[in-house]
PDB file of C-alpha atoms in Angstrom:
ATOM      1  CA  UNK A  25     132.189  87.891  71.144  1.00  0.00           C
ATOM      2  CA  UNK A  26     129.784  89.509  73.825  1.00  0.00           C
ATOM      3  CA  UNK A  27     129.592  93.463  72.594  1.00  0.00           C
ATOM      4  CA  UNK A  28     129.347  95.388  75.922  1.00  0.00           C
ATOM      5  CA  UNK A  29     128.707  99.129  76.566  1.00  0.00           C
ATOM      6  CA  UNK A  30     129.470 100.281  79.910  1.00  0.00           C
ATOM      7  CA  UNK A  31     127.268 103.281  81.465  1.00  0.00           C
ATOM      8  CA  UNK A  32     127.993 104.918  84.786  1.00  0.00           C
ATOM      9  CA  UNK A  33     127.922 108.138  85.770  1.00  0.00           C
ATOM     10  CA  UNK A  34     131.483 107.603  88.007  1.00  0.00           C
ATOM     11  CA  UNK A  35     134.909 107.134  85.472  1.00  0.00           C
ATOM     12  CA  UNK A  36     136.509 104.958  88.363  1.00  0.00           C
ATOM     13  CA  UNK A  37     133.508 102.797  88.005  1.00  0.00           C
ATOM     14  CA  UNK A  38     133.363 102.637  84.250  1.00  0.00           C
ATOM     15  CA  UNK A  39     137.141 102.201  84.485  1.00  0.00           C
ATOM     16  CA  UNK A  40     136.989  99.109  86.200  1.00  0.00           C
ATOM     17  CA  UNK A  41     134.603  97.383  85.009  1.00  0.00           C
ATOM     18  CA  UNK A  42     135.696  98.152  81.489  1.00  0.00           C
ATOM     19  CA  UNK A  43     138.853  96.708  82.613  1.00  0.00           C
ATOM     20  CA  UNK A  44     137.528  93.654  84.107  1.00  0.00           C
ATOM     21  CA  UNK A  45     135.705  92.905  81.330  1.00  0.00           C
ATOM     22  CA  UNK A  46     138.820  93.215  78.358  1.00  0.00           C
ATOM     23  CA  UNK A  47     140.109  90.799  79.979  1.00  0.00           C
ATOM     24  CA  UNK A  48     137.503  88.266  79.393  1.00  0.00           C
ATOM     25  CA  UNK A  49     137.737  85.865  76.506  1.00  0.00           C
ATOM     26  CA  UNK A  50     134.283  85.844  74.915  1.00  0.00           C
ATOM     27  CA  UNK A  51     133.515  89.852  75.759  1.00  0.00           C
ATOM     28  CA  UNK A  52     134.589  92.901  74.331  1.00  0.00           C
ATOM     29  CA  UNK A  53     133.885  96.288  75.777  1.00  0.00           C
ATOM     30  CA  UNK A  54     132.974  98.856  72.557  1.00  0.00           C
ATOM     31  CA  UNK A  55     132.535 101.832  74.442  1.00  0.00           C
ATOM     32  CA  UNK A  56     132.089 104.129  77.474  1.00  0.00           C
ATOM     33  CA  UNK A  57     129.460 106.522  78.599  1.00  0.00           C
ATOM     34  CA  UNK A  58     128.328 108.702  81.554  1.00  0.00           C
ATOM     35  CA  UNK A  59     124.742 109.326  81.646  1.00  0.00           C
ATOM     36  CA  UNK A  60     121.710 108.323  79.581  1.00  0.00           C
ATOM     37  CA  UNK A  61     122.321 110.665  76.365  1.00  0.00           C
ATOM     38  CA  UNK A  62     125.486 109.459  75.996  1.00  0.00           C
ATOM     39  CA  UNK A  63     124.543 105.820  76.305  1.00  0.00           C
ATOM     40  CA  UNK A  64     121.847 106.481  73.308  1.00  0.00           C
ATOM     41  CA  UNK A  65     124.337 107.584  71.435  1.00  0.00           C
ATOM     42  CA  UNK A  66     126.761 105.407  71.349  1.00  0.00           C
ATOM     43  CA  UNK A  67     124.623 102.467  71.259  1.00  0.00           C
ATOM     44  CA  UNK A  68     123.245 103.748  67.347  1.00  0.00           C
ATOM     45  CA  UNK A  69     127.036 103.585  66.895  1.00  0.00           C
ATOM     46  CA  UNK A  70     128.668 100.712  68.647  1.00  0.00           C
ATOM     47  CA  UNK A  71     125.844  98.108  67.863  1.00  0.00           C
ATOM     48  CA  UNK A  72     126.382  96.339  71.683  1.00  0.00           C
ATOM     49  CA  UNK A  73     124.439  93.580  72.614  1.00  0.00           C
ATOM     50  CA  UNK A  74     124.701  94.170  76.639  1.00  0.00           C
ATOM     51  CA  UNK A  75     124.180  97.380  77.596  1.00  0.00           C
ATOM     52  CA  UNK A  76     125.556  97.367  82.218  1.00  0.00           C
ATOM     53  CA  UNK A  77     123.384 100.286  83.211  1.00  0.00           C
ATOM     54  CA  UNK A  78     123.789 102.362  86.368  1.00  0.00           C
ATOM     55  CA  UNK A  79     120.258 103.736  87.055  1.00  0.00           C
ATOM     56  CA  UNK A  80     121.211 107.551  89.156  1.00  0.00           C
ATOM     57  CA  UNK A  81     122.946 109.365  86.820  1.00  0.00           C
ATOM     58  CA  UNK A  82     122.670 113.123  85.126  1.00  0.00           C
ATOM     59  CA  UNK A  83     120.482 114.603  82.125  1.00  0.00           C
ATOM     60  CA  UNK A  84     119.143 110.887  81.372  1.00  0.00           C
ATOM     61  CA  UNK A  85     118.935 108.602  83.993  1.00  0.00           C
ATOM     62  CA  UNK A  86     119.315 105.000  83.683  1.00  0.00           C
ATOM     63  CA  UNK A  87     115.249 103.413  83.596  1.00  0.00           C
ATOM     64  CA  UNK A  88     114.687 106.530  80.693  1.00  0.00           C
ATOM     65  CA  UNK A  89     117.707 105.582  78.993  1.00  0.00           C
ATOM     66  CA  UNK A  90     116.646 101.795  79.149  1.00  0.00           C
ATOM     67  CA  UNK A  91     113.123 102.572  77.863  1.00  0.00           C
ATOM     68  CA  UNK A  92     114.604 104.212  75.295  1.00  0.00           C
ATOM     69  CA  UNK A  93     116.939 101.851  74.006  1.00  0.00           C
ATOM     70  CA  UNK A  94     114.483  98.684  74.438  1.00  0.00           C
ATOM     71  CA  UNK A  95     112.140 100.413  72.025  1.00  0.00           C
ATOM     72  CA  UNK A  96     114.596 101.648  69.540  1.00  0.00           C
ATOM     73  CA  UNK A  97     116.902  98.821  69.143  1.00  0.00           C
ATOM     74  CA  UNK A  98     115.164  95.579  70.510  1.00  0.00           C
ATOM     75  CA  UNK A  99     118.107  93.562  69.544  1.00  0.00           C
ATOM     76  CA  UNK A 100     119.700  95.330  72.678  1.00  0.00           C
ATOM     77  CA  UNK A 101     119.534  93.609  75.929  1.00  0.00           C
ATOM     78  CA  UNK A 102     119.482  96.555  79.182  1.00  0.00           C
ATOM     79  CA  UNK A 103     121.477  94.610  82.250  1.00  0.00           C
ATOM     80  CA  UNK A 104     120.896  97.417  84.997  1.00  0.00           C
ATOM     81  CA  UNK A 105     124.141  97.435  87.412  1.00  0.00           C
ATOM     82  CA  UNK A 106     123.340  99.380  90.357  1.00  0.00           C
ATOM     83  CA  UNK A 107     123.718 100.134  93.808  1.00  0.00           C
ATOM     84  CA  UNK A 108     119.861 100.425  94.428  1.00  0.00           C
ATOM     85  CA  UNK A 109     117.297  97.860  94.919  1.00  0.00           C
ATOM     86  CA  UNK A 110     114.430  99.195  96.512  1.00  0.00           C
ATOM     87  CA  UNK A 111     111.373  97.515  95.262  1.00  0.00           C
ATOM     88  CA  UNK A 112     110.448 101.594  93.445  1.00  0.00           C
ATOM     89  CA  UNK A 113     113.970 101.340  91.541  1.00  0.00           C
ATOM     90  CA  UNK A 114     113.970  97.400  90.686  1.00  0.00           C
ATOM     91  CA  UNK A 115     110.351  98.092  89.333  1.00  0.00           C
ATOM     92  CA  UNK A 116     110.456 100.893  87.368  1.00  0.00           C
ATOM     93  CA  UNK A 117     113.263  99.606  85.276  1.00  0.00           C
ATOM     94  CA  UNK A 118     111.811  96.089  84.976  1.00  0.00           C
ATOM     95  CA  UNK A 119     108.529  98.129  83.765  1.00  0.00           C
ATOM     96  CA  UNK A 120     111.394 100.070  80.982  1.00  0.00           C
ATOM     97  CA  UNK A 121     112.413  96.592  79.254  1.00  0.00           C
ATOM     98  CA  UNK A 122     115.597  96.107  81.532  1.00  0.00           C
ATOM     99  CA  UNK A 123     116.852  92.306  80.794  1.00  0.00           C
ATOM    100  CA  UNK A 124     118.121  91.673  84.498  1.00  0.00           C
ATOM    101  CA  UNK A 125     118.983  93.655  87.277  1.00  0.00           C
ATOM    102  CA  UNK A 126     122.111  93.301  88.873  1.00  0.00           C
ATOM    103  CA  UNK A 127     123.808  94.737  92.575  1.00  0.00           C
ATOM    104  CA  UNK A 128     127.000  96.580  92.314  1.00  0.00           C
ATOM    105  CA  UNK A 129     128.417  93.832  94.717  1.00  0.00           C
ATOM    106  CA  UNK A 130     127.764  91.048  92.711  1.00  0.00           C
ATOM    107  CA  UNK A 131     130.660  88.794  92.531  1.00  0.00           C
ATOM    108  CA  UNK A 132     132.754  88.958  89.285  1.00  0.00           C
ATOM    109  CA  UNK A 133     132.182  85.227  87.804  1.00  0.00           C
ATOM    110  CA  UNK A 134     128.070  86.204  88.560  1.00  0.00           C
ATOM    111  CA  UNK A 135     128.269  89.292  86.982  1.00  0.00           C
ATOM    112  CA  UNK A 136     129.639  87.557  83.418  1.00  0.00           C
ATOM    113  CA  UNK A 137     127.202  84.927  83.901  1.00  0.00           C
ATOM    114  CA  UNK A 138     124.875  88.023  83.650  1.00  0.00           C
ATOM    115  CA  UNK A 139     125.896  89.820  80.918  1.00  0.00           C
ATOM    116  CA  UNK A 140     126.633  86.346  78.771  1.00  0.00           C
ATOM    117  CA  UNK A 141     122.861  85.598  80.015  1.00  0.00           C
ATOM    118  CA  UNK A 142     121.182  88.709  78.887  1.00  0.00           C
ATOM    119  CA  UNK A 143     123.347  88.324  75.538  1.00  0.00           C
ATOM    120  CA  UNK A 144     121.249  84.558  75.500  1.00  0.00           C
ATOM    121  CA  UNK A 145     117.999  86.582  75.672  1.00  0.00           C
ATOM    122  CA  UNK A 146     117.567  85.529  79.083  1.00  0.00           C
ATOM    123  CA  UNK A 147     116.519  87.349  82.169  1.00  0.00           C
ATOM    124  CA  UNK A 148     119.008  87.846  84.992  1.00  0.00           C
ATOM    125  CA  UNK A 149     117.846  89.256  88.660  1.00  0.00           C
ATOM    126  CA  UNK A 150     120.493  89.095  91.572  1.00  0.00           C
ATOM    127  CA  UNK A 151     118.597  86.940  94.513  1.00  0.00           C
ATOM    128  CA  UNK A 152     117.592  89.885  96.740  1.00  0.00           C
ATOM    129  CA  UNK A 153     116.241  91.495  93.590  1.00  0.00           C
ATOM    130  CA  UNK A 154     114.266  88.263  92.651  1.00  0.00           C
ATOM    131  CA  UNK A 155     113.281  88.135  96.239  1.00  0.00           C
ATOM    132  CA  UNK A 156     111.636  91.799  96.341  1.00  0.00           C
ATOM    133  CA  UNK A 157     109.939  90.791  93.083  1.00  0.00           C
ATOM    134  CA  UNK A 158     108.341  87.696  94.405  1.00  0.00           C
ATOM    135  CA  UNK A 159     107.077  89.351  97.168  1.00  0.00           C
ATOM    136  CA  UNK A 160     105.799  92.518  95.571  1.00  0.00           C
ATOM    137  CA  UNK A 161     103.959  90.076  93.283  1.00  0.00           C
ATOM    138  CA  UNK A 162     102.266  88.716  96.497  1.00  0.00           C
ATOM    139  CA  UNK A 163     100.698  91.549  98.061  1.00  0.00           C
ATOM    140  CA  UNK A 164      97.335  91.896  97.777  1.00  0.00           C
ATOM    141  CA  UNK A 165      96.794  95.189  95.504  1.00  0.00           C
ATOM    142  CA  UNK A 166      96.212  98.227  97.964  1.00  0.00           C
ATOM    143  CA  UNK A 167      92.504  98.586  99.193  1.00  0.00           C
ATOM    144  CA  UNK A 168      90.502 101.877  97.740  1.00  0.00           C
ATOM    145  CA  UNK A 169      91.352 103.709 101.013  1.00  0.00           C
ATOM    146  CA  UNK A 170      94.808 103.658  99.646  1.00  0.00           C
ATOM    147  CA  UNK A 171      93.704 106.346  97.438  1.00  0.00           C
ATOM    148  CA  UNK A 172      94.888 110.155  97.590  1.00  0.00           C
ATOM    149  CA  UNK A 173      92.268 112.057  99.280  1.00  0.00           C
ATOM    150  CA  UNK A 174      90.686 115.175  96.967  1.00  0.00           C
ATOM    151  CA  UNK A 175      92.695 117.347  99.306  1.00  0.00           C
ATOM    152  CA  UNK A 176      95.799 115.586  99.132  1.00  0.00           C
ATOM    153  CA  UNK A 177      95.642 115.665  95.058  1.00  0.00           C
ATOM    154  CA  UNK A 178      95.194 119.714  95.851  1.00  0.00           C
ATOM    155  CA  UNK A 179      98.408 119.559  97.360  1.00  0.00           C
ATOM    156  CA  UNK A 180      99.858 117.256  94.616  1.00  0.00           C
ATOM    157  CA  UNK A 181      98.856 119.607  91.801  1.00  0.00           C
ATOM    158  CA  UNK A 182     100.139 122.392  93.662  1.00  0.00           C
ATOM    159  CA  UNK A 183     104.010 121.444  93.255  1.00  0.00           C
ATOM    160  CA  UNK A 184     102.934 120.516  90.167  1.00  0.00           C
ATOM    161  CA  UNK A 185     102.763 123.761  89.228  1.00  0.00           C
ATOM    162  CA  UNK A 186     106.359 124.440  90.958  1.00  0.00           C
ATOM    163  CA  UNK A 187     104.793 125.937  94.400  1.00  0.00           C
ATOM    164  CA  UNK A 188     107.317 125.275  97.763  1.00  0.00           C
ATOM    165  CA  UNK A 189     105.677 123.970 100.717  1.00  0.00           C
ATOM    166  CA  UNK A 190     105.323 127.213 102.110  1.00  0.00           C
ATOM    167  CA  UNK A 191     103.830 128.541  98.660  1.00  0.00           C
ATOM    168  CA  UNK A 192     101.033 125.926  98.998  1.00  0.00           C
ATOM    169  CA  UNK A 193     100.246 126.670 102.632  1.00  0.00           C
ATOM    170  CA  UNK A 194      99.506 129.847 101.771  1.00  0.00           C
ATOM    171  CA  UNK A 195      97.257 128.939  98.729  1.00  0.00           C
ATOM    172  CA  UNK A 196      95.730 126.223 100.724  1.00  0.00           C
ATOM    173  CA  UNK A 197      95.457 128.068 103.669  1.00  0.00           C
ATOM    174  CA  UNK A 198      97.214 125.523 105.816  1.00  0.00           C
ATOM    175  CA  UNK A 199     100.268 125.096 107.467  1.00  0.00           C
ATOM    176  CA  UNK A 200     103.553 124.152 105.966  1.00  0.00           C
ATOM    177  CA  UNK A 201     103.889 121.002 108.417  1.00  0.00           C
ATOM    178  CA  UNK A 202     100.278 119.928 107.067  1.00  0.00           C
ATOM    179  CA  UNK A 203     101.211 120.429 103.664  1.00  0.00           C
ATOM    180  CA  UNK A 204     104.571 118.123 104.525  1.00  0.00           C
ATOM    181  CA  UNK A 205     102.213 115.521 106.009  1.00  0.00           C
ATOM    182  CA  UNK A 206      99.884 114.966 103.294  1.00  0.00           C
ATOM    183  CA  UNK A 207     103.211 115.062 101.089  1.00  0.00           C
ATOM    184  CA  UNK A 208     104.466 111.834 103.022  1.00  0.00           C
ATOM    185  CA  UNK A 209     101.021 110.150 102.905  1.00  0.00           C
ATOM    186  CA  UNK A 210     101.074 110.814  99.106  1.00  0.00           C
ATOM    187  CA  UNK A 211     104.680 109.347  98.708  1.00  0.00           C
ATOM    188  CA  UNK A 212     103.635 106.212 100.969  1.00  0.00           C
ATOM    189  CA  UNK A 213     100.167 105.909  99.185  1.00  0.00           C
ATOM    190  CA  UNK A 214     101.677 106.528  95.569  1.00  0.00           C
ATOM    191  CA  UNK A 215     104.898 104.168  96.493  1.00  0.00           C
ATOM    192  CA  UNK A 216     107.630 107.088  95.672  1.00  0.00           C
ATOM    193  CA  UNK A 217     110.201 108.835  97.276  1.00  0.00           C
ATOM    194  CA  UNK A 218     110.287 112.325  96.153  1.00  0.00           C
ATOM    195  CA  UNK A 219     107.741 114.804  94.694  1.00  0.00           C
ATOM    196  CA  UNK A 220     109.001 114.233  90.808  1.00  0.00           C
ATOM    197  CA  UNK A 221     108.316 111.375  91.198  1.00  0.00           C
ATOM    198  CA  UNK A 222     104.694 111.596  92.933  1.00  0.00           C
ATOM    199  CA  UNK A 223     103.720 113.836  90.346  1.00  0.00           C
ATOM    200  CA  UNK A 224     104.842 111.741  87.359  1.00  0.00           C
ATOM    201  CA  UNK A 225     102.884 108.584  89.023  1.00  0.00           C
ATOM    202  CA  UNK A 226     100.185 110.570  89.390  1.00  0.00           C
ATOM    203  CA  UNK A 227      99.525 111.463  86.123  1.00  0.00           C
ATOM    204  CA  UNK A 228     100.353 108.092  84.822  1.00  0.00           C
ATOM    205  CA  UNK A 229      97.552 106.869  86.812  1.00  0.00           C
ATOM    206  CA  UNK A 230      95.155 109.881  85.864  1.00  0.00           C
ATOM    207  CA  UNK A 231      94.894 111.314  88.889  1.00  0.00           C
ATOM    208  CA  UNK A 232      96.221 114.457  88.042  1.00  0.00           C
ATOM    209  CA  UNK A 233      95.521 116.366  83.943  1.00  0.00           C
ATOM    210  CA  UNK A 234      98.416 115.377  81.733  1.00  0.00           C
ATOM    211  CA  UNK A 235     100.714 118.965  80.945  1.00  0.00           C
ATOM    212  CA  UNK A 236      99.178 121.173  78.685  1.00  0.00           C
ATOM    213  CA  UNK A 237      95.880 119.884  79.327  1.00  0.00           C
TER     214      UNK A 237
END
């Protein structure tokens, strides 16, 4: 028997697929949980081997929750079941150990392929996921001009520090719709979608001090 955990952040979702799943001869569904804390902790209890993770959810969010299941019990295969695929989503949790990545409107006999895949050691990507992938591999890496400008890493370490738009205008001595723009041309140049998200990247990539630092 397949040992499955279920994690989504919406009961009707768990629900079903729980239910779809009991049903099934060679899987068994060993538990239930609705964010990425509760997913950690059940899987030091349940033992699964398939973990079906929804990536958006509250206090732990799917790609943490992944990362921190890959490294803590390897024997643990991450299937991420999601409504997202941009090409930021699909890579980060490919990048946090995920085993396959799967849409939310995957067809029932694919989706058990998946999960009996993933159980195989396998990796499992729905075709439009596989597609993004291939393509993302293709493109030429982005040319140095790609590169925040000194001002626009001002601007970056600004919110950072927690400052509003307007907050930084006034440090910066610039106008709130200038401090938007060089927001979007960060998000476009650092290939994220919100300012968390810029700042975390940016770090990573040493572009802005590490906390603390």
């Amino acid at each position: 028997m397949i040992r499955v955990l279920v994690v989504d952040d919406h009961p009707v979702v768990r629900s079903g697929l729980s239910g779809m799943l009991s049903v099934t001869e060679d899987i068994t569904v060993v538990g239930e949980a609705g964010d990425g804390s509760e997913a950690l902790a059940l899987v030091e209890s349940t033992k699964p081997d398939v973990v079906l993770m929804d990536l958006r959810m509250p206090r732990m969010d799917g790609v943490a929750a992944t990362g921190a299941i890959v490294s803590t019990y390897p024997s643990t295969r991450v299937l991420v079941l999601t409504t997202y695929d941009t090409d930021t989503d699909i890579l980060h949790a490919v990048e946090a150990g995920a085993a396959g990545y799967l849409l939310k409107d995957t067809p029932h006999a694919e989706l058990l392929n998946g999960i009996r895949a993933a159980a195989r050691g396998e990796t499992v990507l729905a075709p439009p996921v596989a597609a993004r992938l291939m393509s993302r591999l293709r493109t030429p890496a982005p040319p140095a001009a790609a590169q925040p400008s000194p001002r626009e890493l001002e601007v970056l370490a600004a919110v950072a520090r927690g400052l509003s738009n307007a907050e930084i205008g006034r440090e910066l001595f610039i106008g709130e719709a200038t401090v938007k723009t060089h927001l979007q041309r960060l998000f476009a140049k650092l290939d994220v979608d919100d300012r968390t998200r810029a700042v975390t990247v940016a770090i990573e990539r040493g572009l802005l001090p590490s906390p603390g630092r």
